[in-house]
CSV table of C-alpha atoms in Angstrom, one decimal:
chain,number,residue,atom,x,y,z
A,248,UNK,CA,-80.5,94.5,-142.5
A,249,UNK,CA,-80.3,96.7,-139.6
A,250,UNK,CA,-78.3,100.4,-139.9
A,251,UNK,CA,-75.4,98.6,-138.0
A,252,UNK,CA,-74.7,96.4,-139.8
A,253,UNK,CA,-71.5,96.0,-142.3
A,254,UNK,CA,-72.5,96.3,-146.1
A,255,UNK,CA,-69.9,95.2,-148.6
A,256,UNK,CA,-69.7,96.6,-152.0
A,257,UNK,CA,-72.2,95.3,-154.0
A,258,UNK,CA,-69.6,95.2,-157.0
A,259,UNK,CA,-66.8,93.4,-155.0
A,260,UNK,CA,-69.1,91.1,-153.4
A,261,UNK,CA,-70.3,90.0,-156.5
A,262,UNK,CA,-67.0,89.8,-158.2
A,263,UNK,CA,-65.7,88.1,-155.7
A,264,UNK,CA,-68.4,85.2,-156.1
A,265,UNK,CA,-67.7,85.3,-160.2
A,266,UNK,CA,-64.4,84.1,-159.2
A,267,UNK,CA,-65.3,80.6,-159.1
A,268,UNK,CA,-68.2,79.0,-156.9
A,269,UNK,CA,-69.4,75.9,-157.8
A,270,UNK,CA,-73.4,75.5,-158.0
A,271,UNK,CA,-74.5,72.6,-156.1
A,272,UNK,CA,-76.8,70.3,-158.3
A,273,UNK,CA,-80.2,71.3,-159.0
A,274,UNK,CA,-83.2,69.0,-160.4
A,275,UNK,CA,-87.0,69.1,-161.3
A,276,UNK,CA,-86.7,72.0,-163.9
A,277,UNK,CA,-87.7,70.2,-167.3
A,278,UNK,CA,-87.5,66.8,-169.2
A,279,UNK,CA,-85.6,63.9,-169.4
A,280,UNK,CA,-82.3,63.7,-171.2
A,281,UNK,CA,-81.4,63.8,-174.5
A,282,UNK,CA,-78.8,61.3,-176.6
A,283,UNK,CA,-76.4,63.1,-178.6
A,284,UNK,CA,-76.2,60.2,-181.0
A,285,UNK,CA,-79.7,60.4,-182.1
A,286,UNK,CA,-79.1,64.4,-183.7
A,287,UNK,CA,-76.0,64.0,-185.4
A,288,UNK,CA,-73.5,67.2,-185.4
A,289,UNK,CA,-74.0,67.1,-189.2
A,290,UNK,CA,-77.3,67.7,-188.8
A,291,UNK,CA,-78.0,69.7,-186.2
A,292,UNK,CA,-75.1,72.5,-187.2
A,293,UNK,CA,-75.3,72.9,-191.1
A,294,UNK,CA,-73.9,76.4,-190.4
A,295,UNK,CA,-70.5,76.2,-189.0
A,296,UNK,CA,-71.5,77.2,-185.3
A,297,UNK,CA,-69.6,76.1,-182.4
A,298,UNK,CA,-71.1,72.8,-181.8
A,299,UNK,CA,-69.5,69.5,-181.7
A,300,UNK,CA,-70.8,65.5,-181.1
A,301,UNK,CA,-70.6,66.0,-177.1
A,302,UNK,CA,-70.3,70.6,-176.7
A,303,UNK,CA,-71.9,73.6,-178.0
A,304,UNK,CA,-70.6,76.7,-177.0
A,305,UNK,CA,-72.7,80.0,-176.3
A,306,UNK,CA,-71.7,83.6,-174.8
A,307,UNK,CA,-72.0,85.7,-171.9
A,308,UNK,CA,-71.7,89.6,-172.7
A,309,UNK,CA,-72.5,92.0,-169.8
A,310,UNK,CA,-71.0,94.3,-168.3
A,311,UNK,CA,-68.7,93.2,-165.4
A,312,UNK,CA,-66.6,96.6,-164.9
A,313,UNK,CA,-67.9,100.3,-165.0
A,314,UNK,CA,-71.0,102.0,-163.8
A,315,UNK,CA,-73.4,99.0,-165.1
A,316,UNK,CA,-71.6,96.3,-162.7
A,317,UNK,CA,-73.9,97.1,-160.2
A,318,UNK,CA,-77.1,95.5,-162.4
A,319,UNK,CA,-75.2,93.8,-164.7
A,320,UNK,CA,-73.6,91.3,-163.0
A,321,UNK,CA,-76.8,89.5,-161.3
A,322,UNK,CA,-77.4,88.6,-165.5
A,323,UNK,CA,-74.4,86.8,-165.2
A,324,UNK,CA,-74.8,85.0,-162.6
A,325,UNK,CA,-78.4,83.6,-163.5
A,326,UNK,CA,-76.9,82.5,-167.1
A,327,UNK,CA,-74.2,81.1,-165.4
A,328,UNK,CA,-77.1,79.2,-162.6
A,329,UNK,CA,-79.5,77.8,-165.7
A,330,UNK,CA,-76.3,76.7,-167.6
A,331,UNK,CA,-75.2,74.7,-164.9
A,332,UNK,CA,-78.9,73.2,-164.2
A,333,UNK,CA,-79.4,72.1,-168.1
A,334,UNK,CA,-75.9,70.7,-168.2
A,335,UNK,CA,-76.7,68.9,-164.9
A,336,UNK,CA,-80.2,67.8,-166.7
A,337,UNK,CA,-77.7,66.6,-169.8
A,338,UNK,CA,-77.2,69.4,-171.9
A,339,UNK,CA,-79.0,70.4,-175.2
A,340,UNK,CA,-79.6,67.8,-177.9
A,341,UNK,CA,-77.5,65.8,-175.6
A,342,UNK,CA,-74.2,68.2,-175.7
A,343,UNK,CA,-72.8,70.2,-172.5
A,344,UNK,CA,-73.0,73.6,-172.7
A,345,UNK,CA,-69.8,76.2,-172.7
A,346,UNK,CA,-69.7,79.5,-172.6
A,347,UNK,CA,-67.0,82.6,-173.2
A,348,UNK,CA,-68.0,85.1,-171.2
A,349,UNK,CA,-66.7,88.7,-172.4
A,350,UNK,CA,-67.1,92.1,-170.8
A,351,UNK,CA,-68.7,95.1,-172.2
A,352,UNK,CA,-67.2,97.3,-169.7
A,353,UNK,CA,-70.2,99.6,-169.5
A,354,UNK,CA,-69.1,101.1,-172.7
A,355,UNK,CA,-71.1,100.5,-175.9
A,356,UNK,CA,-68.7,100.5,-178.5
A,357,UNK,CA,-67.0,97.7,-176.5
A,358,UNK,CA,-70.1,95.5,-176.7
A,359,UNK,CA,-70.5,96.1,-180.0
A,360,UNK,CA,-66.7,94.7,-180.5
A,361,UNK,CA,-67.3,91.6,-178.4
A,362,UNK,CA,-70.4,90.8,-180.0
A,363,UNK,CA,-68.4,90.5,-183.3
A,364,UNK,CA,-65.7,87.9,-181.9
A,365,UNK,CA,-68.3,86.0,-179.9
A,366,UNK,CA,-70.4,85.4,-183.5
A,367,UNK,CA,-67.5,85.5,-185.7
A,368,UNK,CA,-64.4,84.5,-183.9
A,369,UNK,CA,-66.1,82.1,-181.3
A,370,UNK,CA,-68.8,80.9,-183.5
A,371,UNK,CA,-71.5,80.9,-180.6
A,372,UNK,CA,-74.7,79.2,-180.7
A,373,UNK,CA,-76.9,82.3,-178.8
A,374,UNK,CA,-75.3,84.8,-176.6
A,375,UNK,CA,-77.3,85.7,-173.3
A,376,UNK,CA,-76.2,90.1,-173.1
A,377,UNK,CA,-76.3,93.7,-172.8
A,378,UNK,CA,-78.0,95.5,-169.8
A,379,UNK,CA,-79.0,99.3,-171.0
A,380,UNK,CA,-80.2,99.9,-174.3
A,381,UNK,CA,-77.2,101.6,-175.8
A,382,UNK,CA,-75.7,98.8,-175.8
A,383,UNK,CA,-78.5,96.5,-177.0
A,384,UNK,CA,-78.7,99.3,-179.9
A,385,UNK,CA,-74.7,98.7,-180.6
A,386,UNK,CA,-74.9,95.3,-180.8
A,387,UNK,CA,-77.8,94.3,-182.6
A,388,UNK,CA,-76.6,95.6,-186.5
A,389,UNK,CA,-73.4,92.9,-185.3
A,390,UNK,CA,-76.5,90.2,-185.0
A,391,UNK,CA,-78.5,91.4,-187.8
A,392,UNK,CA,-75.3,91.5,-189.8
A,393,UNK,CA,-73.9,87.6,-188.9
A,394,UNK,CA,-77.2,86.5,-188.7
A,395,UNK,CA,-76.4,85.6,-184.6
A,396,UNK,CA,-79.6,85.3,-181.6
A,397,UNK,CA,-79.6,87.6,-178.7
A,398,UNK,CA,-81.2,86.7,-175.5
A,399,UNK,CA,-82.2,90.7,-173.9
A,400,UNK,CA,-82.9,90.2,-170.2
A,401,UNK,CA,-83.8,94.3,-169.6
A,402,UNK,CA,-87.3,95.8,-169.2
A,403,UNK,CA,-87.1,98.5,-172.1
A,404,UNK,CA,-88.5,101.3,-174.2
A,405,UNK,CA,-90.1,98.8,-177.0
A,406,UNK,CA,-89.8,100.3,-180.3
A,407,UNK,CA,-87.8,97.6,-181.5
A,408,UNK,CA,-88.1,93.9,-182.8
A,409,UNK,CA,-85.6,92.1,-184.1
A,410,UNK,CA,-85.3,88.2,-185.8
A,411,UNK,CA,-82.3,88.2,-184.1
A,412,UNK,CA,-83.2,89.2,-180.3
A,413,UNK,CA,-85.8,87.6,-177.6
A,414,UNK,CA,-86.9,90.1,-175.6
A,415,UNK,CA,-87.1,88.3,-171.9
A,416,UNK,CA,-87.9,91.7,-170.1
A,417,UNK,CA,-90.6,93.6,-170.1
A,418,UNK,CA,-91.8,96.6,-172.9
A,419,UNK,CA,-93.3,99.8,-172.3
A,420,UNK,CA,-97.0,98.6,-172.0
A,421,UNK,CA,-96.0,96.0,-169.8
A,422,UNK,CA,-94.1,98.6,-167.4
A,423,UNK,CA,-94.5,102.2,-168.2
A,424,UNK,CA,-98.2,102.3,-168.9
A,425,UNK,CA,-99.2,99.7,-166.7
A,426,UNK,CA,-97.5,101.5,-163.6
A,427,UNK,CA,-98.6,104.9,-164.2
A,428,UNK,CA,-102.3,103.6,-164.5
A,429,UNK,CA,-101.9,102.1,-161.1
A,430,UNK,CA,-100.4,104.8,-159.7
A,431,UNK,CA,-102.9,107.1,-161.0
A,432,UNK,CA,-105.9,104.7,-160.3
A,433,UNK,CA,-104.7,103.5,-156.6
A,434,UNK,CA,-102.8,106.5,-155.6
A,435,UNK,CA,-104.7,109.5,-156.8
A,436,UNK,CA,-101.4,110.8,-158.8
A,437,UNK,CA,-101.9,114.1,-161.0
A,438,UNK,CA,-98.5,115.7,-161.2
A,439,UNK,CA,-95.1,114.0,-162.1
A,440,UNK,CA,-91.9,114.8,-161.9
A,441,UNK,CA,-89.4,112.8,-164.9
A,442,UNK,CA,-86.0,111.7,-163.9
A,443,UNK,CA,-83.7,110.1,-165.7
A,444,UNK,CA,-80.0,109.1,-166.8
A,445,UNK,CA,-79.1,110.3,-170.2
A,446,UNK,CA,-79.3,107.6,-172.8
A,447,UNK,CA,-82.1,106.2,-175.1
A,448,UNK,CA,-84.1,103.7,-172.7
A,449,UNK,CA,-85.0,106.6,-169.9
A,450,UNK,CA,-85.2,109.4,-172.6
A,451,UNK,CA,-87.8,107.3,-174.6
A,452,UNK,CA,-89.2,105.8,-171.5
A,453,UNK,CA,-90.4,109.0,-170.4
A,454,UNK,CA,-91.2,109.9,-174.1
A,455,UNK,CA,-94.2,107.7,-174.1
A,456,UNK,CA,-94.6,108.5,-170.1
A,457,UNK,CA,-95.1,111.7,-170.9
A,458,UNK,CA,-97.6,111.1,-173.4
A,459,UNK,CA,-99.3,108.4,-170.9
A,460,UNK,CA,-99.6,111.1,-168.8
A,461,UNK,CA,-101.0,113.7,-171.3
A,462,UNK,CA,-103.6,111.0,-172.8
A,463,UNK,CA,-104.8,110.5,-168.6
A,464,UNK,CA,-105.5,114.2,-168.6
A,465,UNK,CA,-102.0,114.9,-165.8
A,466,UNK,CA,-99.5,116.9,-165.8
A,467,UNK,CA,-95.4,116.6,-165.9
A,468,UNK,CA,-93.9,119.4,-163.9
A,469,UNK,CA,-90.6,118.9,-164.8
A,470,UNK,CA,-87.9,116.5,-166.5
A,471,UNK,CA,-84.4,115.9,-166.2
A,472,UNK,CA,-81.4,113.8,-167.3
A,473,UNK,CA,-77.9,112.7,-166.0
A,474,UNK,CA,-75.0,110.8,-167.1
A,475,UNK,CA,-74.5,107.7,-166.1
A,476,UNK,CA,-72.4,107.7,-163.1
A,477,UNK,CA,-73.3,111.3,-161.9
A,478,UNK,CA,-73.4,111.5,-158.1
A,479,UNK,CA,-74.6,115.1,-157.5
A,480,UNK,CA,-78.4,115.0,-157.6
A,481,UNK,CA,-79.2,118.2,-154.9
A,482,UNK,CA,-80.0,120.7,-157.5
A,483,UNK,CA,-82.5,118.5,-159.1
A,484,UNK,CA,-83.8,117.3,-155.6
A,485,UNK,CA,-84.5,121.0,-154.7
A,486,UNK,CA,-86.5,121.5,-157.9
A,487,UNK,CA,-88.8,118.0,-156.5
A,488,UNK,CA,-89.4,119.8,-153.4
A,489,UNK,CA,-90.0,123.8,-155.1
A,490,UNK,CA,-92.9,121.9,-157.4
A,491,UNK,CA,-94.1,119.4,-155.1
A,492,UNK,CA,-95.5,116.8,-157.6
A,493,UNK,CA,-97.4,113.8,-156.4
A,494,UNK,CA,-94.9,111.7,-158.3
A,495,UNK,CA,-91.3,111.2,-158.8
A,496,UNK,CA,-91.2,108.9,-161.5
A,497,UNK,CA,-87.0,107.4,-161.7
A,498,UNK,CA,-85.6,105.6,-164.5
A,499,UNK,CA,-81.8,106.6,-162.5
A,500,UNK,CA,-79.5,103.2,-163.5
A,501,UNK,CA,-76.2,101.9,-162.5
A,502,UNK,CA,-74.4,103.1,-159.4
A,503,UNK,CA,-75.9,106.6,-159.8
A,504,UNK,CA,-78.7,104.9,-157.6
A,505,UNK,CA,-76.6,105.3,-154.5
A,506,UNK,CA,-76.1,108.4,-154.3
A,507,UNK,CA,-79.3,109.7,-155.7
A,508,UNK,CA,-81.6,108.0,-153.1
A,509,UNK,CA,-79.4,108.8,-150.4
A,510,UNK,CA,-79.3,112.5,-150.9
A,511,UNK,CA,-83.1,112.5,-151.3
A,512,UNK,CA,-83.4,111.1,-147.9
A,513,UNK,CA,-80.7,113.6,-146.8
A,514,UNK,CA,-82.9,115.9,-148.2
A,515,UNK,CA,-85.7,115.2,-145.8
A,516,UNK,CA,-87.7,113.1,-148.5
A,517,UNK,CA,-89.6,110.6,-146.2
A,518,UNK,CA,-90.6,107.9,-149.6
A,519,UNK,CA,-92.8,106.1,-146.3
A,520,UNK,CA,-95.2,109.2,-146.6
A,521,UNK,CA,-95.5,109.2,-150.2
A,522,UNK,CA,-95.5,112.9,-150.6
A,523,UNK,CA,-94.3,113.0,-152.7
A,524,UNK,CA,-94.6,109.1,-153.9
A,525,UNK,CA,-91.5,107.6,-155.7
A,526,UNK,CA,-92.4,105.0,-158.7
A,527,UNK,CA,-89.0,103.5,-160.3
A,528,UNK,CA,-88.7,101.3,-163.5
A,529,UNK,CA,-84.9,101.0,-162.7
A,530,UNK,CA,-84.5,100.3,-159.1
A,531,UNK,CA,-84.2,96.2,-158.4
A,532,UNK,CA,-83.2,94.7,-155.8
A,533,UNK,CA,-80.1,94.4,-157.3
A,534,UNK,CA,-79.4,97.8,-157.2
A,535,UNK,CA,-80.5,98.4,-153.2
A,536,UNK,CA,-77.8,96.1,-152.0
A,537,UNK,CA,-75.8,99.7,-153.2
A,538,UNK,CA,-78.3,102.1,-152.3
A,539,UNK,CA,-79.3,100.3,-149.1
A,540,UNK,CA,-82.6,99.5,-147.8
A,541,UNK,CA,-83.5,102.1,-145.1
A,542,UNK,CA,-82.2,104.7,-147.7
A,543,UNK,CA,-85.0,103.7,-150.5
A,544,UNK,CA,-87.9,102.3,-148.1
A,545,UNK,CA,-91.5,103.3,-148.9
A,546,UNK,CA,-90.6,103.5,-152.6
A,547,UNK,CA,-92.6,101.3,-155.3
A,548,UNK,CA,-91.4,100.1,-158.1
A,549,UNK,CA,-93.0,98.5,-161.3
A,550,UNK,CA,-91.9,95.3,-163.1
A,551,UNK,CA,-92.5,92.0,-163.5
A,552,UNK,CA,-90.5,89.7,-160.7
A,553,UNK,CA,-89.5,90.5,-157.2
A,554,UNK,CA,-87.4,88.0,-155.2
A,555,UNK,CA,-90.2,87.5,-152.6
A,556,UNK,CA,-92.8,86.0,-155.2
A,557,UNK,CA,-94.9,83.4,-153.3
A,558,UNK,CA,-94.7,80.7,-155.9
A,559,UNK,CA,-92.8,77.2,-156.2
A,560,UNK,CA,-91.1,78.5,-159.3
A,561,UNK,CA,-89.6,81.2,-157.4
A,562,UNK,CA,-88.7,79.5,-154.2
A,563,UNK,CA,-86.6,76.9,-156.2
A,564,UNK,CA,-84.9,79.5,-158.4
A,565,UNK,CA,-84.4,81.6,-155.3
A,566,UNK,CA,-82.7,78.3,-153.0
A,567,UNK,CA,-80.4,77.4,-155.7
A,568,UNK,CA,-79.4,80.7,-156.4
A,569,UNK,CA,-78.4,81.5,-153.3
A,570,UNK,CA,-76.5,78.0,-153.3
A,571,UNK,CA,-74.6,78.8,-156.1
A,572,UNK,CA,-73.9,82.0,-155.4
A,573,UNK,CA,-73.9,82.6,-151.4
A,574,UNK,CA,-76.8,83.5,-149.1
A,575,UNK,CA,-76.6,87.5,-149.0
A,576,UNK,CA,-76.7,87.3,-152.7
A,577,UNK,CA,-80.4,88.7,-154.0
A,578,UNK,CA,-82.4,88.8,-157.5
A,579,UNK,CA,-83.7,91.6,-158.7
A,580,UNK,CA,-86.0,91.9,-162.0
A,581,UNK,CA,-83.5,91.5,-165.0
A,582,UNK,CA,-81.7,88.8,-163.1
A,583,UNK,CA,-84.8,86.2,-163.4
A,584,UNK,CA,-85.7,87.7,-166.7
A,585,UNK,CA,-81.5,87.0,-167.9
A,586,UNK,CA,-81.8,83.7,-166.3
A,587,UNK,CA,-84.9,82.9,-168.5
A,588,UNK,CA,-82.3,83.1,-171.9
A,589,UNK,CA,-80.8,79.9,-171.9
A,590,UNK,CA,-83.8,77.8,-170.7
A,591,UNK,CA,-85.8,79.4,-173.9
A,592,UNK,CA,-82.8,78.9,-175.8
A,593,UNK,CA,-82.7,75.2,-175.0
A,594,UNK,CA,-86.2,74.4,-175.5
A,595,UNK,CA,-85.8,76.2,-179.2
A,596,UNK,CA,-83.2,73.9,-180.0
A,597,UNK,CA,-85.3,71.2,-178.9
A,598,UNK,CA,-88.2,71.9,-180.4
A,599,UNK,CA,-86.1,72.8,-184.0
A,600,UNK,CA,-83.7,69.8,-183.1
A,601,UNK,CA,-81.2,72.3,-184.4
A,602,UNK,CA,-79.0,74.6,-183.4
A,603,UNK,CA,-79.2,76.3,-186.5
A,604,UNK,CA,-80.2,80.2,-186.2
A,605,UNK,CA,-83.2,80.0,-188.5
A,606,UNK,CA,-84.4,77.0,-187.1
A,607,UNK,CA,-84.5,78.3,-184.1
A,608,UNK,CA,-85.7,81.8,-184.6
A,609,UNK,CA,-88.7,80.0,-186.7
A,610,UNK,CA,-89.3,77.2,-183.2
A,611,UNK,CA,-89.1,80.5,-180.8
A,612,UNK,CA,-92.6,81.4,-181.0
A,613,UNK,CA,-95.5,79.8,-178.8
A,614,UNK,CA,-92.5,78.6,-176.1
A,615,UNK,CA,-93.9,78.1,-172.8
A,616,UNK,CA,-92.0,77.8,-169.9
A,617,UNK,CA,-94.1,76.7,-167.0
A,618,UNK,CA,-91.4,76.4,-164.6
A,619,UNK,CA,-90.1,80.5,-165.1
A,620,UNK,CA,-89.6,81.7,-161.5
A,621,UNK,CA,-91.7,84.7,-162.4
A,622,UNK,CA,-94.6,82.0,-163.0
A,623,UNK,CA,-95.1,81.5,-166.7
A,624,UNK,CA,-94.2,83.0,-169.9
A,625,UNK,CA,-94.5,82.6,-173.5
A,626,UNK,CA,-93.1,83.6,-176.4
A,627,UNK,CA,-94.8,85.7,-178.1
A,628,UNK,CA,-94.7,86.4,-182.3
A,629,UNK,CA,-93.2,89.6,-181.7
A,630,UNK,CA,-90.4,88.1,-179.6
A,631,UNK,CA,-91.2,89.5,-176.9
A,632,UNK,CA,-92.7,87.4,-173.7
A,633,UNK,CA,-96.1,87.4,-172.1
A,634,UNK,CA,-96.1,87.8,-168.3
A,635,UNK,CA,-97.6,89.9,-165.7
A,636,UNK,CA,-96.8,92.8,-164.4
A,637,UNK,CA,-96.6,93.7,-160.9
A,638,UNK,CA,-96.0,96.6,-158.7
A,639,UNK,CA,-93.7,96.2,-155.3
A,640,UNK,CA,-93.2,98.7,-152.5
A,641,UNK,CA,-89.3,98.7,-151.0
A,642,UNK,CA,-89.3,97.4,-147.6
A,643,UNK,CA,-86.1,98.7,-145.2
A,644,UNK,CA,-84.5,94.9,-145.1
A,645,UNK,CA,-84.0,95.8,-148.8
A,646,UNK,CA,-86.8,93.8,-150.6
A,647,UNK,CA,-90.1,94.4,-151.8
A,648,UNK,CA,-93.4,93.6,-150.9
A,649,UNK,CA,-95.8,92.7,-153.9
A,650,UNK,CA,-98.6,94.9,-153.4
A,651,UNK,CA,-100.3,94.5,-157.1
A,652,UNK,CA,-100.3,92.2,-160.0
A,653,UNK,CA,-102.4,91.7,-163.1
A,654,UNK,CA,-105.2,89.0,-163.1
A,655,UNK,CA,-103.7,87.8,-166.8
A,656,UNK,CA,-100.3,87.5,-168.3
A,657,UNK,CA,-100.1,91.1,-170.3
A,658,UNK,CA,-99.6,91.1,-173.8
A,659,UNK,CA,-96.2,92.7,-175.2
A,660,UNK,CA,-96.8,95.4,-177.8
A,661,UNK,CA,-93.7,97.2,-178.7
A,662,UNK,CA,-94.7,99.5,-181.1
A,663,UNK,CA,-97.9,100.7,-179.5
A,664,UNK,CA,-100.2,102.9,-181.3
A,665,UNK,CA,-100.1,106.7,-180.2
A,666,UNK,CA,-97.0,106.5,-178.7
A,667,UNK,CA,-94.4,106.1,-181.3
């Protein structure tokens, strides 16, 4: 996208595409279909759930309004894409799927609320939610409690497993380890320079980043935190440029993106020299339709998708995304990995032939879904999903070029030793 050219808000666009686009059909993804009259209601919902002889209902829950739009609503959209392909494919257990989509307004106790109607009130089979981890942390005592299955599309801190939560992103040994080895390994880094907004995933990120760090024999010149939806980053960028490490390392979410890249390159911060080199955990491409490409060229970013993947998978998922949802619509990280939920979901309930929660939190492990846009994952025991990771540098049309990825799919371990 050249510096001429027009860009819409990134929220209103996407909003404006929510309102009602149909997705053309899409084939080839998995299977044959399924007769309803061969897994009687009776037996496939022993627990009251939302499921009838030809429906079963599920929820939505991101956040649609407030600082998170900006990421969040890409989730929705990819739930919204695979629950059109499976009912297009005939359903689950032969029944159409619904869905009651409800907004956590980038406000946790709001999830937290929602969650509660969508499992109590609604009855819903799985929910597909939450962005940051505040609000995963307010909703999953609501699961826990009503005994309800989350599908989590974010990369996160780890620490955490829950029977009531797949974990379709990445952990910290998949992201946060894995990118400041390369950075370290490929880039020569020794000095690093923390930044994040001021909440749980970014303050625990850069916990064990810190100790990463420590345990590499580097050094951390400096860490700081913002609320989400600060705009005034100078002070902070001044301090980058006083202690000149070899590293900014950005966990900045939501539309404080914006403004923090462009007043670094306001600042005379060239991220195409890589002095210093800017590695983010946060930044998809998602969140550069905001920030814009020529503002956050030359910065790399760690995760485990990036819309340009060269693979079938992808350029499938990629076409009939951008059929559903227009063609200056792109896919950032958490989008794929939210778009994952309901196609894991489905093959639990197949392989329990249940909806039941405990049937399918007991089928969950060992899924493999060969046909992820990513590649390939699998769940693991720990609910968590095997994949690789891969490291992408930002490119000024506002995608990213893959410029590293493991030779094997990297095992998650969310509670890794030494860095609890």
């Amino acid at each position: 996208m050249s510096d001429d050219t027009p860009r819409k808000s990134p929220i209103a666009t996407r909003r404006q595409v929510l309102a009602g686009i149909s997705a053309l059909p899409f084939m080839g993804m998995l299977g044959g279909k399924v007769n309803a009259a061969d897994y009687p209601t009776a037996e496939v919902n022993t627990t009251g759930l939302a499921v009838t002889d030809d429906k079963v209902t599920v929820g939505i829950l991101h956040s649609v309004t407030g600082t998170m739009a900006i990421s969040e609503t890409g989730s929705v959209q990819a739930e919204k894409l695979a629950i059109k392909q499976i009912n297009d494919m005939g359903g689950v257990l032969g029944r159409q799927i619904d869905f009651i989509q409800e907004d956590g307004a980038s406000d946790w106790p709001t999830f937290a609320e929602k969650a509660k109607k969508l499992l109590v009130q609604d009855k819903v089979a799985s929910v597909m939610g939450c962005w940051t981890s505040a609000s995963r942390k307010a909703v999953l005592p609501v699961f826990e409690q009503y005994n309800g299955m989350l599908y989590y599309p974010t990369f996160y801190e780890g620490l955490e497993e829950s029977p009531n939560v797949i974990y379709t992103g990445q952990e910290a040994t998949q992201q946060i380890i894995a990118g400041i080895d390369w950075v370290a390994q490929n880039k020569g880094a020794k000095s690093f320079y923390l930044l994040g907004s001021d909440y749980i995933w970014p303050r625990t990120s850069n916990k064990i980043a810190r100790k990463h760090i420590d345990k590499l024999g580097l050094e951390v010149v400096g860490e700081e935190y913002y609320p989400l939806g600060h705009t005034q980053f100078n002070s902070v960028i001044n301090k980058i440029k006083l202690r000149k490490p070899d590293v900014i390392y950005a966990i900045v979410v939501g539309g404080s993106n914006v403004a923090f890249y462009k007043q670094l390159k306001a600042a005379g911060i060239d991220m195409t020299k890589e002095k210093p080199l800017l590695l983010t955990i946060s930044v998809t491409e998602d969140e550069i339709l905001g920030i814009g490409g020529e503002n956050i060229v030359g910065a790399y970013a760690c995760m485990k998708y990036f819309q340009s993947l060269p693979n079938d998978n992808n350029a499938e998922f990629v076409k009939a995304f951008k059929e559903m949802w227009g063609d200056e619509i792109v896919i950032g990280d958490v989008t794929q990995a939210a778009y994952l939920g309901p196609w894991l979901w489905k093959m639990a309930v197949e392989k329990a032939g249940s909806f039941d929660i405990d049937k399918v939190r007991e089928a969950s492990p060992g899924i493999e879904f060969t046909k992820a846009p990513e590649g390939y994952v699998r769940i693991h025991e720990n609910h968590h999903l095997w994949s690789k990771t891969r490291v992408g540098h930002a490119l000024d049309d506002g995608q990213y070029e893959v410029v590293f990825e493991t030779e094997d799919l990297v095992e998650p371990d969310p509670f890794p030793e030494g860095y609890q």
